[in-house]
JSON list of C-alpha atoms and ligand atoms in Angstrom, two decimals:
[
{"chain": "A", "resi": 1, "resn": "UNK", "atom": "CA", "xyz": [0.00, 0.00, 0.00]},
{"chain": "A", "resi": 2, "resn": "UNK", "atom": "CA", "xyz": [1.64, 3.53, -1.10]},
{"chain": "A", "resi": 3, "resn": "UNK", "atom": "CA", "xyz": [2.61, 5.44, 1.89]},
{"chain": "A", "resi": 4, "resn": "UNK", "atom": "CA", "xyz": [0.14, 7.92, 1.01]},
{"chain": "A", "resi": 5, "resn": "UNK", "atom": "CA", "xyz": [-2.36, 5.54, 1.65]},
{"chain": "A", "resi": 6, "resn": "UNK", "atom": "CA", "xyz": [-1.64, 4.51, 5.33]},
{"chain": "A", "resi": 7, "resn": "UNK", "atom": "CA", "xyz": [-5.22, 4.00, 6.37]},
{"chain": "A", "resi": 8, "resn": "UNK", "atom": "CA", "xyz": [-5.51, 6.94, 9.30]},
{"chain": "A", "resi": 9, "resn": "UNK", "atom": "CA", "xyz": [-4.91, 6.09, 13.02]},
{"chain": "A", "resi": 10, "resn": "UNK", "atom": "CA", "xyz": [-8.57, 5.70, 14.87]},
{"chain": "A", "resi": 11, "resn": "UNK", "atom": "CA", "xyz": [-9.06, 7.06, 17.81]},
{"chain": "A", "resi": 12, "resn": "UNK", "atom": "CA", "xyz": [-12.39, 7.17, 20.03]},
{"chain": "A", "resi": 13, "resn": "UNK", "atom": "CA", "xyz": [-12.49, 9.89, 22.24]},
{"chain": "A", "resi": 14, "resn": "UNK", "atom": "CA", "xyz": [-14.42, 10.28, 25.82]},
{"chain": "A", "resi": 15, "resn": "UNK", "atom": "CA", "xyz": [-15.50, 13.36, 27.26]},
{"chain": "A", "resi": 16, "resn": "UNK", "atom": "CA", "xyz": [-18.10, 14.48, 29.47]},
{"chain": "A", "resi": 17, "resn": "UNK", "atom": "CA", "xyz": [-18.04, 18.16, 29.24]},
{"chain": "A", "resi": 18, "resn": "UNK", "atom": "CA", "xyz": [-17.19, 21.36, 27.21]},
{"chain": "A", "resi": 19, "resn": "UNK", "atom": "CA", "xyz": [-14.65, 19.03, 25.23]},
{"chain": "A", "resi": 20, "resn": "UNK", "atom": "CA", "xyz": [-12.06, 22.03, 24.80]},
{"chain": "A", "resi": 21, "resn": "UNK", "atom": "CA", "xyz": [-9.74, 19.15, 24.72]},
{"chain": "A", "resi": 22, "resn": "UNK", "atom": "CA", "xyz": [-11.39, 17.35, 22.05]},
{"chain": "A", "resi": 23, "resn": "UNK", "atom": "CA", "xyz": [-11.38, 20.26, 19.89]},
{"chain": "A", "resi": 24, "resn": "UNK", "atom": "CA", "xyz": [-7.87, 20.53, 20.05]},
{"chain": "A", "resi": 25, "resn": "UNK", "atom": "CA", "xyz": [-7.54, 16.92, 18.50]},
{"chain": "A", "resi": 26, "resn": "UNK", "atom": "CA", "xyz": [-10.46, 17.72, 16.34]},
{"chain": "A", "resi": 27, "resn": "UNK", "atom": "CA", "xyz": [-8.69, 20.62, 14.65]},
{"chain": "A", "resi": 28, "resn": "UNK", "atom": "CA", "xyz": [-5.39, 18.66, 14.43]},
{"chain": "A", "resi": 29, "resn": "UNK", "atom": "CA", "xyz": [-7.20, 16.13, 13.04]},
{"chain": "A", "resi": 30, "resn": "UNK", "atom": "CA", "xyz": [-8.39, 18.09, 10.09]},
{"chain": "A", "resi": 31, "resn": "UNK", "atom": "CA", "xyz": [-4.16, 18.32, 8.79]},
{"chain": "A", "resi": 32, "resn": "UNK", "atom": "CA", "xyz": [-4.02, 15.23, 6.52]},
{"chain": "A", "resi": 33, "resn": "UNK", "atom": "CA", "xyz": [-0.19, 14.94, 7.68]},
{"chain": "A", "resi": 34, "resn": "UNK", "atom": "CA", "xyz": [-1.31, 14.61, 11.04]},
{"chain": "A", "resi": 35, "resn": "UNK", "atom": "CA", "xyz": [-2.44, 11.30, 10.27]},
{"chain": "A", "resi": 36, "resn": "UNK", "atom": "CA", "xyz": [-5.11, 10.55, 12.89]},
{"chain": "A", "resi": 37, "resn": "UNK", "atom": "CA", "xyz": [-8.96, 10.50, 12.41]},
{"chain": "A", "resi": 38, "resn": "UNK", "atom": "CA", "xyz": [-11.59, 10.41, 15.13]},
{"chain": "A", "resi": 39, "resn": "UNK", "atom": "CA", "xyz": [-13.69, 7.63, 14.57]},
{"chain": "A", "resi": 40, "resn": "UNK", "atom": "CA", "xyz": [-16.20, 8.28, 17.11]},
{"chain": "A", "resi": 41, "resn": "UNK", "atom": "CA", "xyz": [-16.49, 10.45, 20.22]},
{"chain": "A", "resi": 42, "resn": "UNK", "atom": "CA", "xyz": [-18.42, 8.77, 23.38]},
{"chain": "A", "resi": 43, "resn": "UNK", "atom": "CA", "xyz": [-19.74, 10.23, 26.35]},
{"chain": "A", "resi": 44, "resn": "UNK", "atom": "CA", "xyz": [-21.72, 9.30, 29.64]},
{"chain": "A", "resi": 45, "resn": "UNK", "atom": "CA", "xyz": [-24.72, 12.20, 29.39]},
{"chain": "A", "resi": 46, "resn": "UNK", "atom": "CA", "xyz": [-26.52, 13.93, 27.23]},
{"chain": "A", "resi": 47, "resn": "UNK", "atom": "CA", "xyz": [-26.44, 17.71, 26.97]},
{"chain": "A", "resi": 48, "resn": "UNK", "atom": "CA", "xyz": [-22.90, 18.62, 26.82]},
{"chain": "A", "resi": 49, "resn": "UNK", "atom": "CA", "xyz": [-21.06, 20.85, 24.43]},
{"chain": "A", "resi": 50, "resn": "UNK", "atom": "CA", "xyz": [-18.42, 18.29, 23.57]},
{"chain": "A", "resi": 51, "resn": "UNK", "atom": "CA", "xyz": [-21.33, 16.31, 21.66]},
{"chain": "A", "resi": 52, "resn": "UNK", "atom": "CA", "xyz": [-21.91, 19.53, 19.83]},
{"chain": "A", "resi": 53, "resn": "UNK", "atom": "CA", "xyz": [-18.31, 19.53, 18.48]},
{"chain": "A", "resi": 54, "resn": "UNK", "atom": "CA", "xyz": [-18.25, 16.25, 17.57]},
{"chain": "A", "resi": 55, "resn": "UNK", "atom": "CA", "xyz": [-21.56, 16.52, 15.91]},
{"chain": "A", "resi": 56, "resn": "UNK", "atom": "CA", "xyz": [-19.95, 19.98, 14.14]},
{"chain": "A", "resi": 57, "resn": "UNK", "atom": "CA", "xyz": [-16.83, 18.23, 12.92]},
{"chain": "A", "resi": 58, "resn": "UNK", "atom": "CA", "xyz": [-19.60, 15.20, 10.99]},
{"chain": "A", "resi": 59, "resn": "UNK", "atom": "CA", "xyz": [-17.80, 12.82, 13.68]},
{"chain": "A", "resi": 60, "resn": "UNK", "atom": "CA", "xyz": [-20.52, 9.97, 15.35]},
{"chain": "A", "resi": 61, "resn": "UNK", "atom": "CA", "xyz": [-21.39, 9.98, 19.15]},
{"chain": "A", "resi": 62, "resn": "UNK", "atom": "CA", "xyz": [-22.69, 7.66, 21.30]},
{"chain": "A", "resi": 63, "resn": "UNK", "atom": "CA", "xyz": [-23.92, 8.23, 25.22]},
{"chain": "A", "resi": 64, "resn": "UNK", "atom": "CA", "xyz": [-24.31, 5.71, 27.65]},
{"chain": "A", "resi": 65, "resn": "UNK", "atom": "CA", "xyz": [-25.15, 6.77, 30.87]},
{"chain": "A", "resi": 66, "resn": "UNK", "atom": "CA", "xyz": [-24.74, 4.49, 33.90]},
{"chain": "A", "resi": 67, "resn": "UNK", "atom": "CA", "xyz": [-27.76, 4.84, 36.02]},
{"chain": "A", "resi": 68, "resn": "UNK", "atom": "CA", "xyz": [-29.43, 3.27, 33.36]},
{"chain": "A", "resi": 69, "resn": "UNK", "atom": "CA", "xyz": [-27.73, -0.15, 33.94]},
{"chain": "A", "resi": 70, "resn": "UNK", "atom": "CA", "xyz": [-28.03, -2.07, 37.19]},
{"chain": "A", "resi": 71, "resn": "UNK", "atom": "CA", "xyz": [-24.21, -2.29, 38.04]},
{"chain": "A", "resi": 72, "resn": "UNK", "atom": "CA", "xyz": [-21.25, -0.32, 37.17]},
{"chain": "A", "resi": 73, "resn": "UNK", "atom": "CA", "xyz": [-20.17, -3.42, 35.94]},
{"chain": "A", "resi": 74, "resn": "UNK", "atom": "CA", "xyz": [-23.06, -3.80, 33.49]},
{"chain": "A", "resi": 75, "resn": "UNK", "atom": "CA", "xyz": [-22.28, -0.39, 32.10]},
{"chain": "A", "resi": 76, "resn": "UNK", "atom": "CA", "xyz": [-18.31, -1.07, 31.78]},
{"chain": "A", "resi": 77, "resn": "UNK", "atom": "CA", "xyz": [-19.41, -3.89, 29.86]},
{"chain": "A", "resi": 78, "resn": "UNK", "atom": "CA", "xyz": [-21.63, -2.17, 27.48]},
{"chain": "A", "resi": 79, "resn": "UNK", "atom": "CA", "xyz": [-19.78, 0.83, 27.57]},
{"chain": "A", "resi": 80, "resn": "UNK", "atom": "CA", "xyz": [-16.67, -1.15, 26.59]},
{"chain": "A", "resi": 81, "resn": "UNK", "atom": "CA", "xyz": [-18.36, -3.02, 23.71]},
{"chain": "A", "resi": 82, "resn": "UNK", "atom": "CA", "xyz": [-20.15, 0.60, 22.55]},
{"chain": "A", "resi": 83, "resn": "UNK", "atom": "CA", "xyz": [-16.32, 1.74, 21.89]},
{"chain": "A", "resi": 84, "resn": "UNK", "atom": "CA", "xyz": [-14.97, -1.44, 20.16]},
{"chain": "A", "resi": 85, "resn": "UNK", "atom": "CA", "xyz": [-17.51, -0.97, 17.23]},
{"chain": "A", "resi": 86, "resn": "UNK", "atom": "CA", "xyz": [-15.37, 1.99, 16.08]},
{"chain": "A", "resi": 87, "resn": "UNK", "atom": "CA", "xyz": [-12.34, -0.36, 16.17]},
{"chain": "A", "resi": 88, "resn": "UNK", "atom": "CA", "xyz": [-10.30, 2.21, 17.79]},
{"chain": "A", "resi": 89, "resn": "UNK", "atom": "CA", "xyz": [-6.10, 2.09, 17.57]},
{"chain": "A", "resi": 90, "resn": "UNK", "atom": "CA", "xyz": [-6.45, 4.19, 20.68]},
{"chain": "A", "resi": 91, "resn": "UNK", "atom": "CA", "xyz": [-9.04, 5.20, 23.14]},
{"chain": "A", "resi": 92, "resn": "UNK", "atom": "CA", "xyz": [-8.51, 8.92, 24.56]},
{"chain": "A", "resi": 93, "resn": "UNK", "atom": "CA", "xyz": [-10.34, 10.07, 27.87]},
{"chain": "A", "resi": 94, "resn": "UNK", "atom": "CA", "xyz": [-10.76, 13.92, 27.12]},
{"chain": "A", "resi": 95, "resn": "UNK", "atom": "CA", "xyz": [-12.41, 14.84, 30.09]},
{"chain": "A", "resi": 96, "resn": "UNK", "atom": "CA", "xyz": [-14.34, 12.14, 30.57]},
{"chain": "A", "resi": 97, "resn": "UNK", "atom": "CA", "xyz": [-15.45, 11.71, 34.32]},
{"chain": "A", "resi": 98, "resn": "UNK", "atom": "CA", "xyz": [-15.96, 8.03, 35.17]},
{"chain": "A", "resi": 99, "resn": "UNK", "atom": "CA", "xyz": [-13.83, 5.31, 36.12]},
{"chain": "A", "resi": 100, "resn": "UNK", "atom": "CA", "xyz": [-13.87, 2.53, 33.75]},
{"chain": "A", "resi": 101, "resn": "UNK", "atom": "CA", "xyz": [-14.01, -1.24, 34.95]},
{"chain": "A", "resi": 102, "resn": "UNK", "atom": "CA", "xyz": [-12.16, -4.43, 34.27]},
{"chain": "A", "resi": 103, "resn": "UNK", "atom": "CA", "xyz": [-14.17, -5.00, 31.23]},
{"chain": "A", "resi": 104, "resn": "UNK", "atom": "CA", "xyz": [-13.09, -1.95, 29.50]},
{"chain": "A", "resi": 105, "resn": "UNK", "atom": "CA", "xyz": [-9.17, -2.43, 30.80]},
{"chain": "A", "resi": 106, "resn": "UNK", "atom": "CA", "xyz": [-9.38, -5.67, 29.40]},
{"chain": "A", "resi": 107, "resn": "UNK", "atom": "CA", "xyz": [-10.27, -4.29, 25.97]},
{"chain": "A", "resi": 108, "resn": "UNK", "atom": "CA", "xyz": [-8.47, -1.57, 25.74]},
{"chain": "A", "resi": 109, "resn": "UNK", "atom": "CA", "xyz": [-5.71, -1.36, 28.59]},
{"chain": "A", "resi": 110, "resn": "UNK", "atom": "CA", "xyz": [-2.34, -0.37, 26.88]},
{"chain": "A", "resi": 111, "resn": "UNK", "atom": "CA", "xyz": [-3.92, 1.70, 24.18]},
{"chain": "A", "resi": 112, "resn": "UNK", "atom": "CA", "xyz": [-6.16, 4.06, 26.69]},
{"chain": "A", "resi": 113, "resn": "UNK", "atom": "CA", "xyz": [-4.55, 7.14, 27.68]},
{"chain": "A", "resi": 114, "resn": "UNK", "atom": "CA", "xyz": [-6.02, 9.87, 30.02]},
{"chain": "A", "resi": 115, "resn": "UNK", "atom": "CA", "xyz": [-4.88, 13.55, 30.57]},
{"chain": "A", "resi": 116, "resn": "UNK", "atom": "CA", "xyz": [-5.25, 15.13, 33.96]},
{"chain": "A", "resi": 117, "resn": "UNK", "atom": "CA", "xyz": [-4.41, 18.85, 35.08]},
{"chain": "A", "resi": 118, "resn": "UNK", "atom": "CA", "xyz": [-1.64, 18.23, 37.47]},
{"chain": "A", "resi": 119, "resn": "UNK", "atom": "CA", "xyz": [1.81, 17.15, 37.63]},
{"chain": "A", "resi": 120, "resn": "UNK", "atom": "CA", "xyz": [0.48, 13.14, 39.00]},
{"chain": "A", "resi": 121, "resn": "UNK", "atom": "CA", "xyz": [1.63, 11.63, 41.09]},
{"chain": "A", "resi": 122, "resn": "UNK", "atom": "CA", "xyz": [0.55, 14.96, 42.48]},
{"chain": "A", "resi": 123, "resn": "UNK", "atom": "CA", "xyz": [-3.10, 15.89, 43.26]},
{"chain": "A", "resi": 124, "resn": "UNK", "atom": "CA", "xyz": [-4.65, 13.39, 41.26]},
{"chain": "A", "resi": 125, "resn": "UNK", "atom": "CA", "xyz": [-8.62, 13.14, 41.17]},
{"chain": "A", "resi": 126, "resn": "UNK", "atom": "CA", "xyz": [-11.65, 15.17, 40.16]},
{"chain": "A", "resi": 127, "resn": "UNK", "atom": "CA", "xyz": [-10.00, 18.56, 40.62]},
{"chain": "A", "resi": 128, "resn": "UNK", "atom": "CA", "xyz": [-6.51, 18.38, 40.07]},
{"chain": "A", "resi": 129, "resn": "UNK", "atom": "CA", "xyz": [-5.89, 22.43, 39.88]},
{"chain": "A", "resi": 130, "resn": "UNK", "atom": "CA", "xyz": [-8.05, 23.18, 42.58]},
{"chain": "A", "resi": 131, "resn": "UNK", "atom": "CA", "xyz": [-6.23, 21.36, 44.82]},
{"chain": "A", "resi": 132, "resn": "UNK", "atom": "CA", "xyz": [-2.54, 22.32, 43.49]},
{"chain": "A", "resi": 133, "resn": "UNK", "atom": "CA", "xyz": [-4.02, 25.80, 44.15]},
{"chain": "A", "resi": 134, "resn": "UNK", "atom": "CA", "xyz": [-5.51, 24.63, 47.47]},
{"chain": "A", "resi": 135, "resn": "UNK", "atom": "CA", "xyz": [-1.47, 23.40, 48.02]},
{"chain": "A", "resi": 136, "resn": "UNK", "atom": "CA", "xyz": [0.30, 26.26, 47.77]},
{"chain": "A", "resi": 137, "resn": "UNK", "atom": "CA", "xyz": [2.63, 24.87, 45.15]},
{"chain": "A", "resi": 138, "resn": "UNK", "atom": "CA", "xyz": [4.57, 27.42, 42.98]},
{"chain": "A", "resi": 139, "resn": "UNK", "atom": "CA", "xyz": [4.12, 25.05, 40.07]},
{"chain": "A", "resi": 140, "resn": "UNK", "atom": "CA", "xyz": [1.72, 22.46, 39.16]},
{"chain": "A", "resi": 141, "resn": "UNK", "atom": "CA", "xyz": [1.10, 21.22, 35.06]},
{"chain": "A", "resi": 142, "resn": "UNK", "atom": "CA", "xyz": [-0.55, 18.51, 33.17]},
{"chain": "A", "resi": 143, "resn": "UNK", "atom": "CA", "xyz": [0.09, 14.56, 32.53]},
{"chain": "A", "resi": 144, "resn": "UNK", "atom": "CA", "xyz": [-0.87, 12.16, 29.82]},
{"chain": "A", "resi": 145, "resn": "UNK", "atom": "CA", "xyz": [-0.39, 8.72, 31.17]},
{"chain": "A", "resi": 146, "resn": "UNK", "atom": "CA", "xyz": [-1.91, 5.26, 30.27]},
{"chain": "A", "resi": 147, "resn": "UNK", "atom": "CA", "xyz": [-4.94, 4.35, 32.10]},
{"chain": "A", "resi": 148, "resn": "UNK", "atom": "CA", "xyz": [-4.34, 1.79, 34.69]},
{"chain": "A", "resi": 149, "resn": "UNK", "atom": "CA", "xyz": [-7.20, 0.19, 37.47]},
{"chain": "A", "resi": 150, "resn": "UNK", "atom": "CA", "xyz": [-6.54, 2.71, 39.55]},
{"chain": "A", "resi": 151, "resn": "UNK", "atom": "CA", "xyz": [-7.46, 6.59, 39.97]},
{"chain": "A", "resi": 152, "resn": "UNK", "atom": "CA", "xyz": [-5.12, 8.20, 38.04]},
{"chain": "A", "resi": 153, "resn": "UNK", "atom": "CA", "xyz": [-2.10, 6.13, 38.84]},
{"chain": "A", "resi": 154, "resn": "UNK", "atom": "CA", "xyz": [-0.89, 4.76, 34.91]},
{"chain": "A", "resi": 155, "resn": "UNK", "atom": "CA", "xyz": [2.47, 5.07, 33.69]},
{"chain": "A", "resi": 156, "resn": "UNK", "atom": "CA", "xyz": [2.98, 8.53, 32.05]},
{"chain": "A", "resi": 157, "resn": "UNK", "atom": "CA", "xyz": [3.16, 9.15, 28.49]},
{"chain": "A", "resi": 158, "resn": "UNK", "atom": "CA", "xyz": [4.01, 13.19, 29.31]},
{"chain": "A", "resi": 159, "resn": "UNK", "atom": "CA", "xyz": [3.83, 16.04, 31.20]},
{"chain": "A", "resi": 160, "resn": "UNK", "atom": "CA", "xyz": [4.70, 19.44, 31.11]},
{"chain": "A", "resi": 161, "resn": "UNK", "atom": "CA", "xyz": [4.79, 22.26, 33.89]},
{"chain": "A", "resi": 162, "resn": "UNK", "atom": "CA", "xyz": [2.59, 25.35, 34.32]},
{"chain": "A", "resi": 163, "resn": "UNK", "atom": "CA", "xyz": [3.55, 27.96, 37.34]},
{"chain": "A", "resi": 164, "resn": "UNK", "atom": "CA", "xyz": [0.62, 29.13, 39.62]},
{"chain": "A", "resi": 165, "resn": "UNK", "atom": "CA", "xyz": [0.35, 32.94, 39.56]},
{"chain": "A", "resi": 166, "resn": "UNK", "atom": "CA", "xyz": [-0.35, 34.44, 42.98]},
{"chain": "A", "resi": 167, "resn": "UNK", "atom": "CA", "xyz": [-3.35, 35.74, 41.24]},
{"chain": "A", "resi": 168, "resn": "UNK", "atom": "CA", "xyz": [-4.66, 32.66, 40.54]},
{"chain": "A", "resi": 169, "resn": "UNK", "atom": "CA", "xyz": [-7.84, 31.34, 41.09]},
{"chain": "A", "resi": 170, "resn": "UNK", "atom": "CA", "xyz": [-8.83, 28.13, 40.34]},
{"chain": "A", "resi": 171, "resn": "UNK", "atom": "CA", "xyz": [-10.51, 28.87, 37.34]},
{"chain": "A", "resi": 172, "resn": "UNK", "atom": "CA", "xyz": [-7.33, 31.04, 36.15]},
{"chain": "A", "resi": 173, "resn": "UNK", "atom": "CA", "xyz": [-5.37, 28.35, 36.90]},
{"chain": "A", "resi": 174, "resn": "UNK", "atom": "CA", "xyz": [-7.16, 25.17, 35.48]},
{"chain": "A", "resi": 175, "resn": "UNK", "atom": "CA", "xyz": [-7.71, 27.07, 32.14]},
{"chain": "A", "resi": 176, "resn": "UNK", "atom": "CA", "xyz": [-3.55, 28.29, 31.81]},
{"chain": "A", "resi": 177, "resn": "UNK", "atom": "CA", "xyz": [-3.53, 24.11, 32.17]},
{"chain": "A", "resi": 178, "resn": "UNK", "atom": "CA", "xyz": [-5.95, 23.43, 30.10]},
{"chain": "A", "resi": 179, "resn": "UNK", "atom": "CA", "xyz": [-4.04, 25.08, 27.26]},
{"chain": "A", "resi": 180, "resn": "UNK", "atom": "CA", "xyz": [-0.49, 23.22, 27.76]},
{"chain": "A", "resi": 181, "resn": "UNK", "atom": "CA", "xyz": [-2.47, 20.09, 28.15]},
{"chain": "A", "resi": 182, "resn": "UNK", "atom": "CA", "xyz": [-4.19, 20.18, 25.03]},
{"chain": "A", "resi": 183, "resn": "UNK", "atom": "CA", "xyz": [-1.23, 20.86, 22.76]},
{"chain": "A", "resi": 184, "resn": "UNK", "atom": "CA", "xyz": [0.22, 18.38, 24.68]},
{"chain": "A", "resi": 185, "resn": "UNK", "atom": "CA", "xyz": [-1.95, 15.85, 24.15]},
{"chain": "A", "resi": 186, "resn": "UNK", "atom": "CA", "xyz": [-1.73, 16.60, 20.47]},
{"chain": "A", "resi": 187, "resn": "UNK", "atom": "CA", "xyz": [1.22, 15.71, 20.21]},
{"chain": "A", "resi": 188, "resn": "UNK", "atom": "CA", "xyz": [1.15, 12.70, 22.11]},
{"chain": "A", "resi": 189, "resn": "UNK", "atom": "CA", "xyz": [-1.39, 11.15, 20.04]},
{"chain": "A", "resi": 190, "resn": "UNK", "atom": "CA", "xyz": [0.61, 12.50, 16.92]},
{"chain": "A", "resi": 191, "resn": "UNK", "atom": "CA", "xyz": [3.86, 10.57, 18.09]},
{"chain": "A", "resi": 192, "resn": "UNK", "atom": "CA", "xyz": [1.67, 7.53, 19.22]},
{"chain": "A", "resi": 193, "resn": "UNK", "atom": "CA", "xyz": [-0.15, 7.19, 15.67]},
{"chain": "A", "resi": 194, "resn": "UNK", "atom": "CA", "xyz": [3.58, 7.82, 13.97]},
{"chain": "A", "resi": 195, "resn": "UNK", "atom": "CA", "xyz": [5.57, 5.88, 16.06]},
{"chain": "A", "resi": 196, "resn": "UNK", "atom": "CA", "xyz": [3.70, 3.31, 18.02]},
{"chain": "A", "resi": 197, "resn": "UNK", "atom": "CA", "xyz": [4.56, 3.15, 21.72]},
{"chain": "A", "resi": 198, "resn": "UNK", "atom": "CA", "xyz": [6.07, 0.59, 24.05]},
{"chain": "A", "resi": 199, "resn": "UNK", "atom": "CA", "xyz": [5.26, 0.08, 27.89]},
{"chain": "A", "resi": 200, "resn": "UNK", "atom": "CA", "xyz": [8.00, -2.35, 30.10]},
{"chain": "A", "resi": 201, "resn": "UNK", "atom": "CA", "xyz": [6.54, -2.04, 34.09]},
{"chain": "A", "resi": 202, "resn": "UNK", "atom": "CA", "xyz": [5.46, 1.91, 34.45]},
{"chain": "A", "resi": 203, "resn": "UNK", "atom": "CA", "xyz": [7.79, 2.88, 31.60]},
{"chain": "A", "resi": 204, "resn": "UNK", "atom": "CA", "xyz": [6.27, 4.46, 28.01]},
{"chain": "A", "resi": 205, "resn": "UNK", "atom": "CA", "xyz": [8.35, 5.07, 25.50]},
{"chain": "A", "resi": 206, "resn": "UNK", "atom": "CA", "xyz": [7.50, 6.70, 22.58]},
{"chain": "A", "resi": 207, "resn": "UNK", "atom": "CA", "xyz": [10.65, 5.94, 20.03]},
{"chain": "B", "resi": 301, "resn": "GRF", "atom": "C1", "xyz": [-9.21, 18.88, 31.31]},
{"chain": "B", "resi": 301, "resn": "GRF", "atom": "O1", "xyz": [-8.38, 19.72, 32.07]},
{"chain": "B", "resi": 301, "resn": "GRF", "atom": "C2", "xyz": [-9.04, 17.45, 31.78]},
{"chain": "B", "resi": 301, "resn": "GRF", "atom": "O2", "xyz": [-7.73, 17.12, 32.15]},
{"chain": "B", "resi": 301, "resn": "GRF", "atom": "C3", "xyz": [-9.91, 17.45, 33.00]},
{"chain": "B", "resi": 301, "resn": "GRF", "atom": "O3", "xyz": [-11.06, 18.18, 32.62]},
{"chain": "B", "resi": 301, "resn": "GRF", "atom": "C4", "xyz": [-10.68, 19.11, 31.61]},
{"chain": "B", "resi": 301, "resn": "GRF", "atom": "C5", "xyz": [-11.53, 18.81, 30.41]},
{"chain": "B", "resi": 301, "resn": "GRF", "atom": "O4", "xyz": [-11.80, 19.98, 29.77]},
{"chain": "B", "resi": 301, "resn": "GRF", "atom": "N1", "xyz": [-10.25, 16.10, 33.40]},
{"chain": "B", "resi": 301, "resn": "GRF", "atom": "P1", "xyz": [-12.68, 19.94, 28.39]},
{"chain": "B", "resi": 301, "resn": "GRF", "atom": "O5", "xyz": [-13.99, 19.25, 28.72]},
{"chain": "B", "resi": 301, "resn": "GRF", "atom": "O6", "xyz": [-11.89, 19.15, 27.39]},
{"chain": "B", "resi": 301, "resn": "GRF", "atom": "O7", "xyz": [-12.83, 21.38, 28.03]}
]
C-alpha cells in the first residue's frame, strides 16, 4: 500500500463536558499529515457541548449513561463493547469523568490514555488544579499517562509544567492548564499514531 495511503490512526475519544480538549484533536485532526482521524467520540450524558463539536466536525457519538444499567459493571461492559464498534487504535479520555471497569481495561488497557491537570503523582482526582491551588505549590502542570485500574495512577506518556500565579484562582489556573495540556496531548497522540509506543513495568516510550 503507497505510503500515502496509510489507512488513518482511529481514535475514540471520551469526554463528558465542554470538550475544549477534544477540539484541540479535532482541529489537528483536520491536517491530513497529522495522520489521525476520530472515529467516534463517546460520552456518559446527554447535553454537553463536547457532543456539539463532535456533531460539528460530521464525527458519530454515542452516550451511555450508567444509572441506566443495574451495576457499574453492566455499564463497563456495554460501555466497553459501545467503543470497540469503532475499532479504535487508541481510546482517549478527554475529560471524561468516570472510572472505567475491568471490562473496558481488558479491551483496551495499553492503548487508553487519560490527561489530567496536574503534575500526577501529584493531586490526582476530580479537581486536580483546585487542589494544586488549594497546596500552595509554585508550580503544578498537566500529565498524559496510560490508564491503569486505579485513579489516576498509569504510567505517564508526558507532562509538562505550568507555574501558579499568585493571582490565581482556580478557574485562572485550570484554564492556563488546560491550554499546555491540550497541545500536549496533540502531540502525544501525533507521536503515538507515527511511532507506536512501548510500555516495560510503568515505563512508556515513545521511540
Ligand atoms: C481537562 O483539564 C481534563 O484534564 C480534565 O477536565 C478538563 C476537560 O476539559 N479532566 P474539556 O472538557 O476538554 O474542556
Amino acid at each position: 500500500m503507497a505510503a500515502d495511503e496509510t489507512p488513518p490512526f482511529r481514535v475514540v475519544v471520551l469526554v463528558s463536558g465542554d470538550g475544549s480538549t477534544l477540539q484541540a484533536l479535532l482541529d489537528a485532526c483536520s491536517d491530513p499529515a497529522y495522520g489521525v482521524l476520530v472515529v467516534a467520540v463517546g460520552a456518559d450524558r446527554d447535553g454537553i457541548l463536547a457532543l456539539k463539536r463532535a456533531e460539528s466536525a460530521g464525527v458519530p457519538t454515542f452516550v451511555s449513561r450508567p444509572a441506566e444499567f443495574d451495576s457499574r459493571d453492566d455499564w463497563d461492559r456495554a460501555f466497553a463493547a459501545l467503543v470497540a464498534e469503532h475499532r479504535p487504535d487508541l481510546v482517549v479520555s478527554a475529560g471524561f469523568m468516570r472510572l472505567v471497569g475491568s471490562d473496558f481495561l481488558d479491551r483496551f488497557g495499553g492503548r487508553f490514555i487519560n490527561t489530567h491537570p496536574a503534575l500526577l503523582p501529584a493531586f490526582p482526582g476530580m479537581h486536580g488544579a483546585r487542589d494544586a491551588l488549594a497546596h500552595g505549590v509554585k508550580v503544578t502542570g498537566a500529565t498524559v499517562f496510560l490508564v491503569d485500574e486505579g485513579v489516576d495512577t498509569g504510567p505517564v506518556l508526558a507532562q509538562r509544567a505550568v507555574e501558579v500565579h499568585d493571582t490565581d484562582d482556580e478557574s485562572s489556573l485550570h484554564e492556563r492548564i488546560k491550554q499546555v495540556e491540550r497541545a500536549m496531548l496533540v502531540d502525544v497522540v501525533g507521536r503515538m499514531a507515527h511511532a507506536g509506543w512501548t510500555v516495560t513495568g510503568r515505563k512508556v516510550t515513545i521511540p
